[in-house]
Short mmCIF file of N, CA and C in Angstrom, two decimals:
data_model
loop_
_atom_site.label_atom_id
_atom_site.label_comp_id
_atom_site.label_asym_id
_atom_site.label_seq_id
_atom_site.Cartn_x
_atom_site.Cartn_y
_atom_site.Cartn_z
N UNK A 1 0.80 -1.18 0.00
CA UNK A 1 0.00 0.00 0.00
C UNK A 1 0.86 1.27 0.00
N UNK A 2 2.08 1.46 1.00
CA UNK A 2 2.85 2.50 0.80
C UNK A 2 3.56 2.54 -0.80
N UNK A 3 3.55 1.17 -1.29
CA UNK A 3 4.20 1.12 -2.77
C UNK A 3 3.42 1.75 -3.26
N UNK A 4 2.05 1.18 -3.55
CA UNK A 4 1.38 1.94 -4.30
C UNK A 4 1.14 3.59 -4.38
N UNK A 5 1.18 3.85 -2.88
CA UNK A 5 0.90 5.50 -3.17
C UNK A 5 2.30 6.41 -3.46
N UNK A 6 2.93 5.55 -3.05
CA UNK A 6 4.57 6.21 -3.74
C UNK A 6 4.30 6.31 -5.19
N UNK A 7 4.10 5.09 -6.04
CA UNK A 7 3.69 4.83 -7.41
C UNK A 7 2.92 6.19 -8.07
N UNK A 8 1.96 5.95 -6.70
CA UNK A 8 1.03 6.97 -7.47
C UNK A 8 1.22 8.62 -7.54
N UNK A 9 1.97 9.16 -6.20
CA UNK A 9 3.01 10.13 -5.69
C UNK A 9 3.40 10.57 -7.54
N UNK A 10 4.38 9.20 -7.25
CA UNK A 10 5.70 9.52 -8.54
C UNK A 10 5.56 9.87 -9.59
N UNK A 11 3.89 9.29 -9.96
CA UNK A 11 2.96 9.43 -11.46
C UNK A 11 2.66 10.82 -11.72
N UNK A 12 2.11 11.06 -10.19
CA UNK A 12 1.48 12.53 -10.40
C UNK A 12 2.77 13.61 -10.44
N UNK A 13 3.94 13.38 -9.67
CA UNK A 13 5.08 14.39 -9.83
C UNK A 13 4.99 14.43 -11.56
N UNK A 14 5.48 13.06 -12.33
CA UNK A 14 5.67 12.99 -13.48
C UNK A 14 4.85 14.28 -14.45
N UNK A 15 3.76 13.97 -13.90
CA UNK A 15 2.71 14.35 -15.00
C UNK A 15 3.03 16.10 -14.88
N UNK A 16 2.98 16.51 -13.31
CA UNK A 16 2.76 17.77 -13.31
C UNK A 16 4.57 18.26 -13.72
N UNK A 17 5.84 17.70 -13.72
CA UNK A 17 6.46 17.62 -14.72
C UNK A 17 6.81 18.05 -15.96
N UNK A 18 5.78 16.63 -16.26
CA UNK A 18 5.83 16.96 -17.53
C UNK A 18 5.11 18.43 -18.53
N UNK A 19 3.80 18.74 -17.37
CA UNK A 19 3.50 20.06 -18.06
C UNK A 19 4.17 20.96 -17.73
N UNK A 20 4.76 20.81 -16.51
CA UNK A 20 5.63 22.07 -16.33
C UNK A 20 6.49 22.74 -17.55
N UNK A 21 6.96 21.20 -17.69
CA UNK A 21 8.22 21.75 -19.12
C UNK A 21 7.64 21.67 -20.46
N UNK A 22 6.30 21.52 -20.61
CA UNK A 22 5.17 21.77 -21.85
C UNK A 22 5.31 23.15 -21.82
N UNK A 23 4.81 23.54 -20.28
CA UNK A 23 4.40 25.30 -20.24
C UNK A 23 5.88 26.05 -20.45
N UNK A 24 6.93 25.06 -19.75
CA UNK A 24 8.22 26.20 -20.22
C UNK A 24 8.63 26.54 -21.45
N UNK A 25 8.38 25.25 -22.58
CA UNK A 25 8.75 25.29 -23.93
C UNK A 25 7.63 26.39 -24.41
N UNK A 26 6.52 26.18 -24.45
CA UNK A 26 5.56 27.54 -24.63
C UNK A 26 6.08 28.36 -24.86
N UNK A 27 6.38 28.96 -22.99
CA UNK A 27 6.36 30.58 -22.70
C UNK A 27 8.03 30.68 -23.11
N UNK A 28 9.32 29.79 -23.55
CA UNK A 28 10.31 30.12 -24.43
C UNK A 28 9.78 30.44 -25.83
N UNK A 29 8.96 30.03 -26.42
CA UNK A 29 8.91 29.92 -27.63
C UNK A 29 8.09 31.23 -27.99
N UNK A 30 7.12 31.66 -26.98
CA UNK A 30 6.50 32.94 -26.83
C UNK A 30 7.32 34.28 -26.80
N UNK A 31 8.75 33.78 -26.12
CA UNK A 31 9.80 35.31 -25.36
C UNK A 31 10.05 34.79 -26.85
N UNK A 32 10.63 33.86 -27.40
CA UNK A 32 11.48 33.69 -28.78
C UNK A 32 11.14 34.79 -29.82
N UNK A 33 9.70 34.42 -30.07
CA UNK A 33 9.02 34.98 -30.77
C UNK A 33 8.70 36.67 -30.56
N UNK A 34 8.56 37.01 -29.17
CA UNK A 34 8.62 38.45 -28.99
C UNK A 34 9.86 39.54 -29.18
N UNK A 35 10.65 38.61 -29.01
CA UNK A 35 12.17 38.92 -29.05
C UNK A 35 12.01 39.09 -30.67
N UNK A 36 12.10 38.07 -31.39
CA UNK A 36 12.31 38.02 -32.86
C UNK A 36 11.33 39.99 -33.54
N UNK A 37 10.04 39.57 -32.84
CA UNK A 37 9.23 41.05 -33.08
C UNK A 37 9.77 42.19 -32.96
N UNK A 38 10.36 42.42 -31.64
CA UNK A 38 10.75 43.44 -31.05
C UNK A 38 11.76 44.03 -32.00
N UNK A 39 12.83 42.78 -32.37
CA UNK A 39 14.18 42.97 -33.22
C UNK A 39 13.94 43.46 -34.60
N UNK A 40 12.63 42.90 -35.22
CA UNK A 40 11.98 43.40 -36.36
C UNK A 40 11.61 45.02 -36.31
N UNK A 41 10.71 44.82 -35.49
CA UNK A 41 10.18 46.23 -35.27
C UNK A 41 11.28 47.69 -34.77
N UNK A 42 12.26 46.81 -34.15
CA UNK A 42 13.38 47.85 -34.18
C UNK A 42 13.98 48.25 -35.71
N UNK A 43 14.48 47.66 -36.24
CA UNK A 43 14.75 47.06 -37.31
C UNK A 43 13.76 48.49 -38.33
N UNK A 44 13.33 47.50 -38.37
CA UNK A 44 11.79 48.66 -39.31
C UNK A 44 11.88 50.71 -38.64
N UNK A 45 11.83 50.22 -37.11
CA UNK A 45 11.70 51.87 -36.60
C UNK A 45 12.78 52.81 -37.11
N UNK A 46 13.89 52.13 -36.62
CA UNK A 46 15.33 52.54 -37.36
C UNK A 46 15.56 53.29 -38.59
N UNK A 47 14.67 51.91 -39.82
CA UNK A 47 15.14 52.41 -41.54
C UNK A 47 13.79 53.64 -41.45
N UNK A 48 12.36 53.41 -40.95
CA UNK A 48 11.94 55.22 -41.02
C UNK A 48 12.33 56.10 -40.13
N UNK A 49 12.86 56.12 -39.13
CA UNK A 49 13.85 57.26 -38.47
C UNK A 49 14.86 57.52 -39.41
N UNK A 50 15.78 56.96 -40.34
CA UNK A 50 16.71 57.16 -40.99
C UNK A 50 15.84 57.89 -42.13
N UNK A 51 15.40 57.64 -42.91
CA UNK A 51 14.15 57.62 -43.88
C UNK A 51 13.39 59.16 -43.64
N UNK A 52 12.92 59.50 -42.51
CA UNK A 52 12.70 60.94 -41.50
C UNK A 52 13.72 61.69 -41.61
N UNK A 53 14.96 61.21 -41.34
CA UNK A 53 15.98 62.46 -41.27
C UNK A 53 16.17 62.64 -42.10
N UNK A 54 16.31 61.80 -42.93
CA UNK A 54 16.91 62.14 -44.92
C UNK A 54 15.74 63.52 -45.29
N UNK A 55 14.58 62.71 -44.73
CA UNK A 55 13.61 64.07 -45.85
C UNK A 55 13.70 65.13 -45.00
N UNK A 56 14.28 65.22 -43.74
CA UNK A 56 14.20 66.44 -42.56
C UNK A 56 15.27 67.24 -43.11
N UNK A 57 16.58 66.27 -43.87
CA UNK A 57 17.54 67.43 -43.91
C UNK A 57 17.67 67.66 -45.63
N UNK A 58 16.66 67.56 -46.70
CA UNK A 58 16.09 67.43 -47.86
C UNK A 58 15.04 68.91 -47.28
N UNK A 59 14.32 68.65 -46.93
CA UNK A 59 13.32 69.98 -46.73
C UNK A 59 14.30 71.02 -46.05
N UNK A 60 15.14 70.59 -44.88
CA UNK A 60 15.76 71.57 -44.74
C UNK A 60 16.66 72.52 -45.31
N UNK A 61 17.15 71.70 -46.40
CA UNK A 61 18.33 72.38 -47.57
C UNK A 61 17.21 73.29 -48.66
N UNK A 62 15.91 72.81 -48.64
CA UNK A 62 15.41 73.45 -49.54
C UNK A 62 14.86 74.89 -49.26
N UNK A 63 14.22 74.55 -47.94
CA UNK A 63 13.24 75.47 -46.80
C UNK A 63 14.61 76.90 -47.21
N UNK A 64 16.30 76.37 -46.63
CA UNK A 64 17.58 77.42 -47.13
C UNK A 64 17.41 78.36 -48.09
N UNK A 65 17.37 77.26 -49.36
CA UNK A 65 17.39 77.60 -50.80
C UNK A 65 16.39 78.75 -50.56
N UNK A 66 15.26 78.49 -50.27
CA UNK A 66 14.04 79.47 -50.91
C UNK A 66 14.40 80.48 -49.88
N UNK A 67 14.61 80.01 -48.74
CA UNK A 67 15.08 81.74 -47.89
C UNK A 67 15.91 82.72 -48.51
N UNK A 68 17.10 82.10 -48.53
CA UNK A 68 18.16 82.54 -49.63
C UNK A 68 17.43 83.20 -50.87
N UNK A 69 16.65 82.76 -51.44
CA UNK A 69 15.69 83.06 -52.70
C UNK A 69 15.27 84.01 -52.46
N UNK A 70 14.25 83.90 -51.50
CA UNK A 70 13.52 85.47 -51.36
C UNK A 70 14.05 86.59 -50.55
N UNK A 71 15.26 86.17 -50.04
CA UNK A 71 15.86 87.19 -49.46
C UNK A 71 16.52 88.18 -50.60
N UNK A 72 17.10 87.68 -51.39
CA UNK A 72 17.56 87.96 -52.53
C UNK A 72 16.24 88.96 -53.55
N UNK A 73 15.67 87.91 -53.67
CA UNK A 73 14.69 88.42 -54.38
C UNK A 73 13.40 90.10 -53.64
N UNK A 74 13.77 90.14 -52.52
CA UNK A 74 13.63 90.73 -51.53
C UNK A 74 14.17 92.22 -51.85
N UNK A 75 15.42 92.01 -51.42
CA UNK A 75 16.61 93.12 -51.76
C UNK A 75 16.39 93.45 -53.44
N UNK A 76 16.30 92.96 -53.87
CA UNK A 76 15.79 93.22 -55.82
C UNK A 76 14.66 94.18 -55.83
N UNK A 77 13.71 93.98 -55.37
CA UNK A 77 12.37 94.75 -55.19
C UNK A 77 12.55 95.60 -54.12
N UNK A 78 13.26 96.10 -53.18
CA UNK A 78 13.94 96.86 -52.47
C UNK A 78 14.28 98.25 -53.00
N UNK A 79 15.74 97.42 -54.02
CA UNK A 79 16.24 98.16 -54.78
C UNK A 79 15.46 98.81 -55.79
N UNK A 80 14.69 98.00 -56.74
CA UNK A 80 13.58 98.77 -57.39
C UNK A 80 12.40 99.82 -56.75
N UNK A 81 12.30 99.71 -56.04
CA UNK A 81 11.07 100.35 -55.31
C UNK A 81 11.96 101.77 -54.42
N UNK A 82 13.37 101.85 -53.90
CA UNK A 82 13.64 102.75 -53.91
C UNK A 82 13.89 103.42 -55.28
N UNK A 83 14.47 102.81 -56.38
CA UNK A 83 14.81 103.50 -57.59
C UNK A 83 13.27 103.97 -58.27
N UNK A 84 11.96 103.83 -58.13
CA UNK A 84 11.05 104.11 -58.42
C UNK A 84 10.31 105.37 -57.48
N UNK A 85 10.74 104.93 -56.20
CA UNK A 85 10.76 106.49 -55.38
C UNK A 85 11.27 107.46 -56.06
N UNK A 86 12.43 107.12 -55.85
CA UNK A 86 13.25 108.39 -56.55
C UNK A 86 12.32 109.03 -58.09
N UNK A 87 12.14 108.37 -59.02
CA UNK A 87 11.68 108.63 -60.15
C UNK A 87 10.35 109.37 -59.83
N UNK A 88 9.29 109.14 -59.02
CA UNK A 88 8.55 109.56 -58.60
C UNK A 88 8.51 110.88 -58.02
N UNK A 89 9.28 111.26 -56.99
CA UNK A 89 10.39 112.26 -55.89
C UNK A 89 10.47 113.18 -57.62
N UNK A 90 11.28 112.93 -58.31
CA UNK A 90 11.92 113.81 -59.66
C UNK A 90 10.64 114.01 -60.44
N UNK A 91 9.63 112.89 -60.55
CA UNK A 91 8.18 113.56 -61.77
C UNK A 91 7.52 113.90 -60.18
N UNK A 92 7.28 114.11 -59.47
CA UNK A 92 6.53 115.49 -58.89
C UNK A 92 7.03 116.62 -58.62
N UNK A 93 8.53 116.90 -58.40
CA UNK A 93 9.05 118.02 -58.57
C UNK A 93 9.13 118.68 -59.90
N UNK A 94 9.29 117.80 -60.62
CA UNK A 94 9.18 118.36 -62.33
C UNK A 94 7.92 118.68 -62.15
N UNK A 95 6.70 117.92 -61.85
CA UNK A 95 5.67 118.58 -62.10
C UNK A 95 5.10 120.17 -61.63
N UNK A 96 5.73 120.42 -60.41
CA UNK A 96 5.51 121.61 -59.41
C UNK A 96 6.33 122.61 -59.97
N UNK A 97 7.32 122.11 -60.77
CA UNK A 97 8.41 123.52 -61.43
C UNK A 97 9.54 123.53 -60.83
N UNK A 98 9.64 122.76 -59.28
CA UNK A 98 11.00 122.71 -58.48
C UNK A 98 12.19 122.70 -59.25
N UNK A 99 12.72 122.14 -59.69
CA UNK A 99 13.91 121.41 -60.66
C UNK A 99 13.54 121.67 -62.18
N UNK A 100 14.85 122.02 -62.82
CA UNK A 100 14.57 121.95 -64.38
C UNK A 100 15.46 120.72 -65.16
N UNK A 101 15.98 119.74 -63.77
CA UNK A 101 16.85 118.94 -64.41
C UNK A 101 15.97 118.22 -65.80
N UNK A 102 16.31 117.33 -66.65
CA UNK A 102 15.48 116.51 -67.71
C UNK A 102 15.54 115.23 -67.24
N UNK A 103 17.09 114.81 -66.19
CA UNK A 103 16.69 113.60 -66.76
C UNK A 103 16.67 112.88 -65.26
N UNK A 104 15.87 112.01 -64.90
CA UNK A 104 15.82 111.61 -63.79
C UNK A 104 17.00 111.12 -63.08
N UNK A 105 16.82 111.26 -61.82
CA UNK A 105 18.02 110.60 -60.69
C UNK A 105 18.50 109.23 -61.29
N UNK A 106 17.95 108.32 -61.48
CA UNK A 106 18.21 106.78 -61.62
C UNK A 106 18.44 106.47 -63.01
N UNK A 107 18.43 107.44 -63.90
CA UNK A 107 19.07 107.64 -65.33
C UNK A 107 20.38 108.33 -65.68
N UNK A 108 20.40 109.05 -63.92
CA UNK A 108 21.43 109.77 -64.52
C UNK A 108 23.07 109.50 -64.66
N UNK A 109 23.03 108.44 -64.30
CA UNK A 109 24.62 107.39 -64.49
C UNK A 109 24.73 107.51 -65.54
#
């Protein structure tokens, strides 16, 4: 009788055992697999972070360019718009009789 319940003891260790290391192969094969994800998904986050900065410093060279552009283009219409003062400044004094010059300020180079 003590044989037997030893027997039976030993059966049941076995069994619960054996699922134990059912459930360990599982929950390895589960971390395996999360691990493998994680490494992917790093993987992936990485090439569009890289992918992000390329077009961050692509817009940024351009965003330059056009500053540069209209700064330029800026100072151009600047320059015109004082040289059109002036012309203006010379046909209302011509008009009033002030000045008998002929030929305007910004012609006269």
């Amino acid at each position: 009788m003590a044989e037997d319940r030893l027997d039976r003891l030993e059966r049941i260790l076995e069994h619960y055992t054996e699922e134990s290391n059912q459930r360990m192969t599982r929950l390895e094969r589960i971390l395996a697999s999360f691990s493998n994800d994680v490494a992917r998904n790093t993987v992936e986050a990485n090439l569009r972070i890289s992918s992000a900065e390329v077009t961050l410093d692509r817009l940024a060279e351009l965003l330059n360019r056009s500053y540069h552009q209209s700064s330029e283009r800026l100072d151009r219409i600047e320059e015109q718009t004082a040289r059109n003062a002036q012309q203006i400044q010379f046909l209302r004094e011509l008009m009033q009789g002030h000045i008998s010059q002929s030929t305007p300020p910004a012609h006269a180079d």
